[in-house]
């Protein structure tokens, strides 16, 4: 199997007593994932930047925020056998401090959600399988295979102690 391209997602989060109470999601306005809530992020220019630098660049481009700290919380492989160009390894981070307030761009429209009110029905169909672990403070590794119409064909999700 060929190596998957690296992509990133950052979730800005607010915590109280070490628990995530609020999460910033952004509505994708165009391109891959359009009309779905997700974290911000995208492709990494692996010959020009580290994965973390790519995550920070995408966050600035998509919601005009400079994330100050990144905590890696998940590593997920997504394969699309019917369209291999979409397949990717996604490095997922949370950030508890940033400069600026999330604002809408041509690509994303950010909105804060209570962690108990995440709009899973308007997100990727894999999200309910792993985001709850992130909200509980766990680290996650997993893989998902998607069929036509973004149907989850196979999934493997586990919590880990480190990456």
mmCIF file of C-alpha atoms in Angstrom:
data_model
loop_
_atom_site.group_PDB
_atom_site.id
_atom_site.type_symbol
_atom_site.label_atom_id
_atom_site.label_comp_id
_atom_site.label_asym_id
_atom_site.label_seq_id
_atom_site.Cartn_x
_atom_site.Cartn_y
_atom_site.Cartn_z
ATOM 1 C CA UNK A 1 0.000 0.000 0.000
ATOM 2 C CA UNK A 2 1.367 3.404 -0.902
ATOM 3 C CA UNK A 3 2.043 5.908 1.824
ATOM 4 C CA UNK A 4 -0.852 8.193 2.668
ATOM 5 C CA UNK A 5 -0.401 11.946 2.341
ATOM 6 C CA UNK A 6 -0.270 13.848 5.623
ATOM 7 C CA UNK A 7 -3.081 16.190 6.610
ATOM 8 C CA UNK A 8 -4.014 17.974 9.812
ATOM 9 C CA UNK A 9 -6.970 19.036 11.923
ATOM 10 C CA UNK A 10 -6.877 21.451 14.854
ATOM 11 C CA UNK A 11 -9.735 21.856 17.304
ATOM 12 C CA UNK A 12 -9.639 25.007 19.420
ATOM 13 C CA UNK A 13 -10.986 23.976 22.819
ATOM 14 C CA UNK A 14 -11.976 25.597 26.104
ATOM 15 C CA UNK A 15 -11.592 23.629 29.313
ATOM 16 C CA UNK A 16 -12.898 23.805 32.836
ATOM 17 C CA UNK A 17 -11.379 21.594 35.547
ATOM 18 C CA UNK A 18 -9.308 19.784 32.872
ATOM 19 C CA UNK A 19 -12.425 18.784 30.897
ATOM 20 C CA UNK A 20 -13.219 20.106 27.418
ATOM 21 C CA UNK A 21 -16.395 22.174 27.725
ATOM 22 C CA UNK A 22 -16.420 23.920 24.337
ATOM 23 C CA UNK A 23 -15.013 23.108 20.908
ATOM 24 C CA UNK A 24 -14.657 25.317 17.849
ATOM 25 C CA UNK A 25 -15.852 23.631 14.676
ATOM 26 C CA UNK A 26 -15.937 25.218 11.240
ATOM 27 C CA UNK A 27 -18.428 24.713 8.429
ATOM 28 C CA UNK A 28 -16.568 23.857 5.227
ATOM 29 C CA UNK A 29 -17.871 26.166 2.513
ATOM 30 C CA UNK A 30 -16.153 24.630 -0.542
ATOM 31 C CA UNK A 31 -14.143 21.665 -1.751
ATOM 32 C CA UNK A 32 -13.536 18.360 0.030
ATOM 33 C CA UNK A 33 -15.889 18.044 3.008
ATOM 34 C CA UNK A 34 -18.149 20.902 1.895
ATOM 35 C CA UNK A 35 -21.260 21.510 4.058
ATOM 36 C CA UNK A 36 -19.828 19.624 7.025
ATOM 37 C CA UNK A 37 -18.632 20.793 10.419
ATOM 38 C CA UNK A 38 -15.026 19.846 11.181
ATOM 39 C CA UNK A 39 -11.888 21.150 12.803
ATOM 40 C CA UNK A 40 -9.634 23.395 10.732
ATOM 41 C CA UNK A 41 -6.650 22.084 8.838
ATOM 42 C CA UNK A 42 -5.644 20.509 5.584
ATOM 43 C CA UNK A 43 -2.794 19.189 3.520
ATOM 44 C CA UNK A 44 0.795 19.460 4.699
ATOM 45 C CA UNK A 45 3.465 20.676 2.261
ATOM 46 C CA UNK A 46 5.791 17.961 3.553
ATOM 47 C CA UNK A 47 8.845 19.176 1.603
ATOM 48 C CA UNK A 48 8.450 22.727 3.002
ATOM 49 C CA UNK A 49 7.022 22.344 6.516
ATOM 50 C CA UNK A 50 6.577 19.986 9.447
ATOM 51 C CA UNK A 51 3.168 18.526 10.191
ATOM 52 C CA UNK A 52 2.755 20.977 13.089
ATOM 53 C CA UNK A 53 3.762 23.936 10.901
ATOM 54 C CA UNK A 54 1.169 22.839 8.336
ATOM 55 C CA UNK A 55 -1.500 22.654 11.030
ATOM 56 C CA UNK A 56 -0.657 26.149 12.257
ATOM 57 C CA UNK A 57 -0.568 27.574 8.705
ATOM 58 C CA UNK A 58 -3.957 26.072 7.843
ATOM 59 C CA UNK A 59 -5.502 27.419 11.072
ATOM 60 C CA UNK A 60 -4.291 30.926 10.256
ATOM 61 C CA UNK A 61 -5.535 30.669 6.651
ATOM 62 C CA UNK A 62 -8.928 29.178 7.477
ATOM 63 C CA UNK A 63 -10.079 31.065 10.618
ATOM 64 C CA UNK A 64 -7.388 33.766 11.092
ATOM 65 C CA UNK A 65 -6.181 32.409 14.431
ATOM 66 C CA UNK A 66 -2.616 31.716 15.552
ATOM 67 C CA UNK A 67 -2.707 28.606 17.737
ATOM 68 C CA UNK A 68 -0.210 28.912 20.602
ATOM 69 C CA UNK A 69 0.001 25.332 21.788
ATOM 70 C CA UNK A 70 -0.717 22.069 20.045
ATOM 71 C CA UNK A 71 -1.488 18.791 21.799
ATOM 72 C CA UNK A 72 -1.607 15.791 19.490
ATOM 73 C CA UNK A 73 -4.744 13.821 20.335
ATOM 74 C CA UNK A 74 -5.295 11.499 17.379
ATOM 75 C CA UNK A 75 -3.764 9.918 14.316
ATOM 76 C CA UNK A 76 -6.284 8.525 11.842
ATOM 77 C CA UNK A 77 -5.886 6.913 8.419
ATOM 78 C CA UNK A 78 -8.716 7.484 5.964
ATOM 79 C CA UNK A 79 -8.881 5.450 2.774
ATOM 80 C CA UNK A 80 -11.271 5.877 -0.129
ATOM 81 C CA UNK A 81 -10.796 2.799 -2.376
ATOM 82 C CA UNK A 82 -13.135 4.306 -5.016
ATOM 83 C CA UNK A 83 -11.057 7.539 -5.062
ATOM 84 C CA UNK A 84 -7.505 6.945 -3.728
ATOM 85 C CA UNK A 85 -6.579 10.624 -4.225
ATOM 86 C CA UNK A 86 -8.734 11.406 -1.176
ATOM 87 C CA UNK A 87 -6.907 8.933 1.088
ATOM 88 C CA UNK A 88 -4.863 10.551 3.859
ATOM 89 C CA UNK A 89 -3.281 10.203 7.269
ATOM 90 C CA UNK A 90 -4.684 12.916 9.523
ATOM 91 C CA UNK A 91 -2.788 14.246 12.547
ATOM 92 C CA UNK A 92 -5.296 15.768 14.956
ATOM 93 C CA UNK A 93 -4.486 18.369 17.594
ATOM 94 C CA UNK A 94 -6.251 20.449 20.187
ATOM 95 C CA UNK A 95 -5.198 23.950 21.184
ATOM 96 C CA UNK A 96 -6.183 25.691 24.418
ATOM 97 C CA UNK A 97 -4.577 29.066 23.667
ATOM 98 C CA UNK A 98 -4.417 31.189 20.554
ATOM 99 C CA UNK A 99 -4.090 34.737 19.314
ATOM 100 C CA UNK A 100 -7.149 36.308 17.704
ATOM 101 C CA UNK A 101 -10.757 35.204 17.562
ATOM 102 C CA UNK A 102 -11.970 32.684 15.005
ATOM 103 C CA UNK A 103 -13.438 34.454 11.981
ATOM 104 C CA UNK A 104 -15.037 33.376 8.738
ATOM 105 C CA UNK A 105 -12.944 33.000 5.593
ATOM 106 C CA UNK A 106 -13.808 32.034 2.010
ATOM 107 C CA UNK A 107 -13.353 28.400 3.030
ATOM 108 C CA UNK A 108 -14.584 28.012 6.618
ATOM 109 C CA UNK A 109 -17.225 29.486 8.940
ATOM 110 C CA UNK A 110 -16.262 28.814 12.604
ATOM 111 C CA UNK A 111 -18.696 28.375 15.480
ATOM 112 C CA UNK A 112 -18.325 27.343 19.114
ATOM 113 C CA UNK A 113 -20.244 24.311 20.379
ATOM 114 C CA UNK A 114 -20.706 22.938 23.878
ATOM 115 C CA UNK A 115 -19.005 19.529 24.004
ATOM 116 C CA UNK A 116 -22.410 18.008 24.789
ATOM 117 C CA UNK A 117 -23.982 19.588 21.676
ATOM 118 C CA UNK A 118 -21.655 18.574 18.840
ATOM 119 C CA UNK A 119 -23.638 18.398 15.555
ATOM 120 C CA UNK A 120 -22.536 14.879 14.567
ATOM 121 C CA UNK A 121 -25.351 14.550 12.002
ATOM 122 C CA UNK A 122 -23.731 17.402 10.022
ATOM 123 C CA UNK A 123 -20.177 16.032 10.249
ATOM 124 C CA UNK A 124 -18.179 13.231 8.643
ATOM 125 C CA UNK A 125 -19.763 9.852 9.525
ATOM 126 C CA UNK A 126 -16.569 8.648 11.247
ATOM 127 C CA UNK A 127 -16.538 11.504 13.795
ATOM 128 C CA UNK A 128 -18.898 9.930 16.391
ATOM 129 C CA UNK A 129 -16.517 6.949 16.636
ATOM 130 C CA UNK A 130 -13.484 8.940 17.838
ATOM 131 C CA UNK A 131 -14.326 12.539 18.857
ATOM 132 C CA UNK A 132 -16.001 11.428 22.140
ATOM 133 C CA UNK A 133 -12.669 9.862 23.197
ATOM 134 C CA UNK A 134 -10.892 13.172 22.508
ATOM 135 C CA UNK A 135 -13.452 15.010 24.635
ATOM 136 C CA UNK A 136 -12.699 12.560 27.463
ATOM 137 C CA UNK A 137 -9.000 13.452 27.249
ATOM 138 C CA UNK A 138 -7.921 10.187 25.596
ATOM 139 C CA UNK A 139 -5.455 9.712 22.722
ATOM 140 C CA UNK A 140 -6.769 7.874 19.665
ATOM 141 C CA UNK A 141 -5.340 5.883 16.773
ATOM 142 C CA UNK A 142 -7.555 4.499 14.078
ATOM 143 C CA UNK A 143 -8.408 3.828 10.488
ATOM 144 C CA UNK A 144 -11.521 4.189 8.393
ATOM 145 C CA UNK A 145 -12.333 2.965 4.911
ATOM 146 C CA UNK A 146 -15.056 4.832 3.063
ATOM 147 C CA UNK A 147 -17.263 3.668 0.207
ATOM 148 C CA UNK A 148 -19.418 5.642 -2.167
ATOM 149 C CA UNK A 149 -21.541 8.399 -0.580
ATOM 150 C CA UNK A 150 -19.045 8.538 2.338
ATOM 151 C CA UNK A 151 -20.362 5.332 3.884
ATOM 152 C CA UNK A 152 -18.004 3.885 6.511
ATOM 153 C CA UNK A 153 -17.110 0.398 5.246
ATOM 154 C CA UNK A 154 -14.495 -0.515 7.862
ATOM 155 C CA UNK A 155 -13.345 1.078 11.073
ATOM 156 C CA UNK A 156 -10.710 0.397 13.683
ATOM 157 C CA UNK A 157 -10.480 2.837 16.609
ATOM 158 C CA UNK A 158 -8.479 2.391 19.789
ATOM 159 C CA UNK A 159 -7.214 4.559 22.592
ATOM 160 C CA UNK A 160 -3.455 4.641 23.092
ATOM 161 C CA UNK A 161 -1.105 5.900 25.781
ATOM 162 C CA UNK A 162 1.285 7.681 23.348
ATOM 163 C CA UNK A 163 2.105 8.212 19.666
#
